[in-house]
């Protein structure tokens, strides 16, 4: 069995930062997490990718082709489709090692996950290669501090869940950048209560809310009644916050439960280093 996180979300939501943070955190826990870059337009990231789609095709290749003449959005879709057409290349690059743990750092084009079939096809291919996958949907917490935006973000997360049909974790990123007042407000939304959301929207005196109050209330109640969406806050400067996210995902994909996990051969750690916990994620 192999394990994977499909890291998705809007542009600028912190996907690549999340991946590099998890790689560094895993290093301290004496385990290996690899990253695959699936963003053909990526310019910079702080990790060394196991596989990089840009070695196969770059967004500029699609946009500068005189016959294709794609724009940025169409070019991104074309690049992912090209990857799928060359799945043997991806399979060779990934190798075939049991207990691999791989993060797939995906592009920031939200329609790839909400309604287009291309990412679902990628998921099907990964499952054929014996990957057990969890989707990690990232959304910037700074854009989720009022009721209307939170409801919109919740619906986007729900669309991804329905389209990809996989175990799913929603992560609110950049919590370390929120002010105390914004953090207090956001705390009320982490376990969405439609009554709280509607109350905030009424107080905003929005003309949209006045006109579509019943629709907003119905959407909120659907989310609440079926317990469809929950968000987990992530502060990359807080080890406990990172631990909580990683442990939640590990439990979902049953990492380490049915096989010996892959452990990195590090030098003997300093016994005074309190950051190393050899047994933390191994089901012991």
Tab-separated table of C-alpha atoms in Angstrom:
chain	number	residue	atom	x	y	z
A	1	UNK	CA	0.000	0.000	0.000
A	2	UNK	CA	1.122	3.551	-0.775
A	3	UNK	CA	-0.236	6.784	0.676
A	4	UNK	CA	-0.975	10.191	-0.811
A	5	UNK	CA	-2.417	13.595	-0.097
A	6	UNK	CA	-3.929	15.450	-3.037
A	7	UNK	CA	-3.305	19.053	-1.987
A	8	UNK	CA	-5.815	21.295	-3.766
A	9	UNK	CA	-7.340	24.737	-3.390
A	10	UNK	CA	-7.501	28.218	-4.927
A	11	UNK	CA	-4.399	30.084	-6.060
A	12	UNK	CA	-2.561	31.663	-3.152
A	13	UNK	CA	-4.181	29.452	-0.517
A	14	UNK	CA	-0.820	28.109	0.681
A	15	UNK	CA	-0.602	24.694	-1.003
A	16	UNK	CA	3.134	24.739	-1.694
A	17	UNK	CA	3.870	26.229	1.727
A	18	UNK	CA	1.819	23.431	3.284
A	19	UNK	CA	3.805	20.815	1.363
A	20	UNK	CA	7.193	22.223	2.362
A	21	UNK	CA	6.018	22.535	5.983
A	22	UNK	CA	4.945	18.895	6.083
A	23	UNK	CA	8.249	17.743	4.580
A	24	UNK	CA	10.229	19.617	7.266
A	25	UNK	CA	7.916	18.395	10.020
A	26	UNK	CA	8.285	14.795	8.838
A	27	UNK	CA	12.056	15.133	8.905
A	28	UNK	CA	11.909	15.998	12.614
A	29	UNK	CA	9.681	12.944	13.171
A	30	UNK	CA	12.203	10.683	11.407
A	31	UNK	CA	9.937	9.815	8.485
A	32	UNK	CA	9.899	10.497	4.759
A	33	UNK	CA	7.295	12.560	2.946
A	34	UNK	CA	7.874	13.252	-0.748
A	35	UNK	CA	6.241	15.937	-2.887
A	36	UNK	CA	5.153	15.825	-6.525
A	37	UNK	CA	4.702	19.197	-8.231
A	38	UNK	CA	1.670	19.081	-10.535
A	39	UNK	CA	1.585	22.836	-11.193
A	40	UNK	CA	3.028	23.489	-14.671
A	41	UNK	CA	3.100	27.237	-13.933
A	42	UNK	CA	4.983	27.014	-10.610
A	43	UNK	CA	7.866	29.456	-10.296
A	44	UNK	CA	9.170	28.747	-6.805
A	45	UNK	CA	8.692	26.339	-3.928
A	46	UNK	CA	10.765	25.401	-0.888
A	47	UNK	CA	10.942	21.652	-1.420
A	48	UNK	CA	12.826	19.316	-3.731
A	49	UNK	CA	10.138	17.557	-5.788
A	50	UNK	CA	10.212	13.826	-6.337
A	51	UNK	CA	8.485	14.471	-9.668
A	52	UNK	CA	7.997	17.796	-11.451
A	53	UNK	CA	5.383	18.116	-14.201
A	54	UNK	CA	7.447	20.959	-15.689
A	55	UNK	CA	9.967	18.359	-16.853
A	56	UNK	CA	7.205	16.948	-19.055
A	57	UNK	CA	5.347	20.130	-20.001
A	58	UNK	CA	5.363	23.752	-18.867
A	59	UNK	CA	2.403	26.128	-19.022
A	60	UNK	CA	4.401	28.396	-21.337
A	61	UNK	CA	4.648	25.508	-23.825
A	62	UNK	CA	0.863	25.376	-24.121
A	63	UNK	CA	0.371	29.141	-24.221
A	64	UNK	CA	3.121	29.872	-26.760
A	65	UNK	CA	2.174	27.102	-29.194
A	66	UNK	CA	0.909	28.806	-32.358
A	67	UNK	CA	-1.630	26.064	-33.057
A	68	UNK	CA	-2.989	25.646	-29.532
A	69	UNK	CA	-3.083	29.345	-28.518
A	70	UNK	CA	-4.300	28.557	-24.995
A	71	UNK	CA	-4.806	31.148	-22.311
A	72	UNK	CA	-3.648	30.472	-18.734
A	73	UNK	CA	-6.728	28.499	-17.671
A	74	UNK	CA	-7.025	26.404	-20.811
A	75	UNK	CA	-3.277	25.856	-20.755
A	76	UNK	CA	-3.384	24.441	-17.218
A	77	UNK	CA	-6.113	21.966	-18.169
A	78	UNK	CA	-4.154	20.973	-21.279
A	79	UNK	CA	-1.012	20.363	-19.204
A	80	UNK	CA	-2.819	18.058	-16.757
A	81	UNK	CA	-4.427	16.204	-19.676
A	82	UNK	CA	-0.971	15.825	-21.232
A	83	UNK	CA	0.262	14.342	-17.951
A	84	UNK	CA	-2.569	11.808	-18.000
A	85	UNK	CA	-1.789	10.908	-21.606
A	86	UNK	CA	1.776	10.247	-20.461
A	87	UNK	CA	0.845	8.347	-17.312
A	88	UNK	CA	3.644	5.851	-17.982
A	89	UNK	CA	6.118	8.719	-17.504
A	90	UNK	CA	4.531	9.636	-14.173
A	91	UNK	CA	4.467	6.005	-13.054
A	92	UNK	CA	8.168	5.609	-13.863
A	93	UNK	CA	9.054	8.823	-12.027
A	94	UNK	CA	7.078	7.783	-8.939
A	95	UNK	CA	8.681	4.364	-8.810
A	96	UNK	CA	7.029	1.451	-7.052
A	97	UNK	CA	7.949	1.382	-3.377
A	98	UNK	CA	5.583	0.149	-0.671
A	99	UNK	CA	4.695	2.623	2.079
A	100	UNK	CA	5.564	5.685	-0.006
A	101	UNK	CA	3.948	8.832	1.378
A	102	UNK	CA	3.519	11.471	-1.321
A	103	UNK	CA	1.966	14.938	-1.393
A	104	UNK	CA	0.672	15.989	-4.816
A	105	UNK	CA	0.975	19.787	-4.983
A	106	UNK	CA	-1.756	20.736	-7.455
A	107	UNK	CA	-2.449	23.884	-9.525
A	108	UNK	CA	-4.593	26.693	-8.138
A	109	UNK	CA	-7.296	26.545	-10.805
A	110	UNK	CA	-10.363	25.738	-8.731
A	111	UNK	CA	-12.463	24.380	-11.622
A	112	UNK	CA	-10.001	21.485	-11.961
A	113	UNK	CA	-11.503	20.128	-8.736
A	114	UNK	CA	-15.056	21.451	-8.620
A	115	UNK	CA	-16.508	20.204	-11.916
A	116	UNK	CA	-13.934	19.202	-14.569
A	117	UNK	CA	-13.219	15.427	-14.804
A	118	UNK	CA	-9.449	15.691	-15.274
A	119	UNK	CA	-8.445	15.414	-11.594
A	120	UNK	CA	-10.904	12.573	-11.055
A	121	UNK	CA	-9.089	10.725	-13.851
A	122	UNK	CA	-5.770	11.363	-12.119
A	123	UNK	CA	-7.200	9.976	-8.881
A	124	UNK	CA	-8.372	6.835	-10.687
A	125	UNK	CA	-4.878	6.340	-12.078
A	126	UNK	CA	-3.212	6.779	-8.686
A	127	UNK	CA	-5.599	4.279	-7.126
A	128	UNK	CA	-4.611	1.744	-9.803
A	129	UNK	CA	-1.028	2.264	-8.602
A	130	UNK	CA	-2.115	1.250	-5.099
A	131	UNK	CA	-2.267	4.733	-3.571
A	132	UNK	CA	-4.634	5.350	-0.682
A	133	UNK	CA	-5.581	9.014	-1.082
A	134	UNK	CA	-6.963	11.864	0.996
A	135	UNK	CA	-7.889	15.203	-0.542
A	136	UNK	CA	-6.605	18.197	1.427
A	137	UNK	CA	-8.571	21.284	0.403
A	138	UNK	CA	-6.770	24.501	1.365
A	139	UNK	CA	-8.484	27.844	1.799
A	140	UNK	CA	-7.032	31.111	3.094
A	141	UNK	CA	-8.454	31.896	6.541
A	142	UNK	CA	-8.091	35.635	5.860
A	143	UNK	CA	-10.945	35.379	3.355
A	144	UNK	CA	-13.226	33.438	5.687
A	145	UNK	CA	-13.879	35.910	8.498
A	146	UNK	CA	-17.413	36.897	7.564
A	147	UNK	CA	-20.514	34.787	7.112
A	148	UNK	CA	-21.016	35.248	3.368
A	149	UNK	CA	-17.424	34.374	2.459
A	150	UNK	CA	-17.376	31.430	4.842
A	151	UNK	CA	-20.544	30.034	3.288
A	152	UNK	CA	-19.028	30.502	-0.180
A	153	UNK	CA	-15.840	28.705	0.862
A	154	UNK	CA	-17.894	25.906	2.379
A	155	UNK	CA	-19.775	25.417	-0.881
A	156	UNK	CA	-16.497	25.320	-2.829
A	157	UNK	CA	-15.191	22.645	-0.463
A	158	UNK	CA	-18.418	20.674	-0.875
A	159	UNK	CA	-18.123	20.861	-4.681
A	160	UNK	CA	-14.625	19.378	-4.505
A	161	UNK	CA	-15.835	16.599	-2.191
A	162	UNK	CA	-18.649	15.656	-4.569
A	163	UNK	CA	-16.469	15.791	-7.692
A	164	UNK	CA	-13.463	13.823	-6.417
A	165	UNK	CA	-15.378	11.338	-4.214
A	166	UNK	CA	-12.495	10.781	-1.804
A	167	UNK	CA	-11.832	11.130	1.922
A	168	UNK	CA	-11.529	14.851	2.463
A	169	UNK	CA	-9.955	17.269	4.928
A	170	UNK	CA	-10.579	21.028	4.710
A	171	UNK	CA	-7.741	23.181	6.040
A	172	UNK	CA	-7.874	26.877	6.917
A	173	UNK	CA	-4.386	28.178	6.168
A	174	UNK	CA	-2.449	31.262	7.297
A	175	UNK	CA	-3.974	31.273	10.765
A	176	UNK	CA	-0.751	32.863	12.006
A	177	UNK	CA	-1.532	35.964	9.934
A	178	UNK	CA	-4.950	36.646	11.499
A	179	UNK	CA	-5.466	39.390	14.042
A	180	UNK	CA	-6.830	38.381	17.459
A	181	UNK	CA	-10.261	39.784	16.637
A	182	UNK	CA	-10.388	37.991	13.283
A	183	UNK	CA	-9.273	34.732	14.926
A	184	UNK	CA	-12.005	35.032	17.558
A	185	UNK	CA	-14.581	35.591	14.829
A	186	UNK	CA	-13.305	32.671	12.791
A	187	UNK	CA	-13.447	30.346	15.801
A	188	UNK	CA	-17.241	30.625	15.641
A	189	UNK	CA	-17.172	29.218	12.096
A	190	UNK	CA	-14.856	26.219	12.509
A	191	UNK	CA	-17.823	23.970	13.248
A	192	UNK	CA	-20.312	25.745	10.965
A	193	UNK	CA	-23.565	26.798	12.622
A	194	UNK	CA	-26.010	28.207	10.042
A	195	UNK	CA	-27.675	30.341	12.694
A	196	UNK	CA	-24.378	32.079	13.498
A	197	UNK	CA	-23.682	32.605	9.809
A	198	UNK	CA	-27.139	33.977	9.115
A	199	UNK	CA	-26.960	36.271	12.118
A	200	UNK	CA	-23.705	37.776	10.851
A	201	UNK	CA	-25.139	38.228	7.373
A	202	UNK	CA	-28.249	39.946	8.738
A	203	UNK	CA	-26.050	42.348	10.675
A	204	UNK	CA	-24.145	43.218	7.512
A	205	UNK	CA	-27.367	44.621	5.988
A	206	UNK	CA	-26.467	43.108	2.639
A	207	UNK	CA	-29.014	43.712	-0.142
A	208	UNK	CA	-28.223	40.222	-1.438
A	209	UNK	CA	-29.064	38.695	1.918
A	210	UNK	CA	-32.282	40.664	2.170
A	211	UNK	CA	-33.387	39.294	-1.192
A	212	UNK	CA	-32.155	35.710	-0.836
A	213	UNK	CA	-32.338	35.159	2.920
A	214	UNK	CA	-34.439	31.987	2.595
A	215	UNK	CA	-32.021	30.493	0.045
A	216	UNK	CA	-29.038	31.248	2.277
A	217	UNK	CA	-30.827	29.733	5.251
A	218	UNK	CA	-31.685	26.576	3.293
A	219	UNK	CA	-28.065	26.123	2.190
A	220	UNK	CA	-26.840	26.635	5.741
A	221	UNK	CA	-29.288	24.091	7.116
A	222	UNK	CA	-28.280	21.472	4.518
A	223	UNK	CA	-24.642	21.870	5.553
A	224	UNK	CA	-25.548	21.669	9.236
A	225	UNK	CA	-28.092	18.842	9.082
A	226	UNK	CA	-25.839	16.470	7.140
A	227	UNK	CA	-22.562	17.491	8.853
A	228	UNK	CA	-21.055	17.807	5.393
A	229	UNK	CA	-18.148	20.192	5.961
A	230	UNK	CA	-15.705	20.788	8.769
A	231	UNK	CA	-12.588	22.959	8.753
A	232	UNK	CA	-9.276	22.384	10.536
A	233	UNK	CA	-7.149	25.456	11.332
A	234	UNK	CA	-3.453	25.348	10.419
A	235	UNK	CA	-0.784	27.573	11.885
A	236	UNK	CA	2.536	26.600	10.291
A	237	UNK	CA	4.419	28.222	13.167
A	238	UNK	CA	2.768	25.908	15.707
A	239	UNK	CA	4.044	22.312	15.817
A	240	UNK	CA	0.921	21.129	17.620
A	241	UNK	CA	-1.271	22.550	14.856
A	242	UNK	CA	0.803	20.758	12.208
A	243	UNK	CA	0.694	17.546	14.274
A	244	UNK	CA	-3.099	17.690	14.471
A	245	UNK	CA	-3.533	18.050	10.717
A	246	UNK	CA	-1.037	15.321	9.841
A	247	UNK	CA	-2.372	12.880	12.428
A	248	UNK	CA	-5.945	13.459	11.212
A	249	UNK	CA	-4.950	12.660	7.627
A	250	UNK	CA	-2.788	9.692	8.659
A	251	UNK	CA	-5.774	8.196	10.478
A	252	UNK	CA	-8.039	8.725	7.464
A	253	UNK	CA	-5.709	6.918	5.048
A	254	UNK	CA	-4.724	4.377	7.759
A	255	UNK	CA	-1.064	5.206	7.419
A	256	UNK	CA	1.134	2.707	9.271
A	257	UNK	CA	-1.709	0.423	10.312
A	258	UNK	CA	-1.163	-2.464	7.913
A	259	UNK	CA	2.538	-2.281	7.038
A	260	UNK	CA	5.929	-1.144	8.228
A	261	UNK	CA	6.158	2.557	7.508
A	262	UNK	CA	9.035	4.120	5.631
A	263	UNK	CA	11.575	5.582	8.036
A	264	UNK	CA	14.423	7.823	6.995
A	265	UNK	CA	17.976	6.872	7.984
A	266	UNK	CA	18.962	10.001	9.868
A	267	UNK	CA	22.019	10.535	12.008
A	268	UNK	CA	21.465	9.801	15.685
A	269	UNK	CA	19.390	12.720	17.037
A	270	UNK	CA	20.581	14.915	19.861
A	271	UNK	CA	18.933	13.518	23.048
A	272	UNK	CA	18.321	17.075	24.180
A	273	UNK	CA	16.335	17.844	21.056
A	274	UNK	CA	12.717	17.726	22.211
A	275	UNK	CA	11.362	17.958	18.631
A	276	UNK	CA	12.140	14.340	17.775
A	277	UNK	CA	9.537	11.744	18.667
A	278	UNK	CA	10.340	8.473	16.923
A	279	UNK	CA	7.069	6.765	17.798
A	280	UNK	CA	4.595	9.514	17.171
A	281	UNK	CA	3.131	8.372	13.848
A	282	UNK	CA	3.765	4.695	13.702
A	283	UNK	CA	0.686	3.327	15.410
A	284	UNK	CA	2.709	2.212	18.421
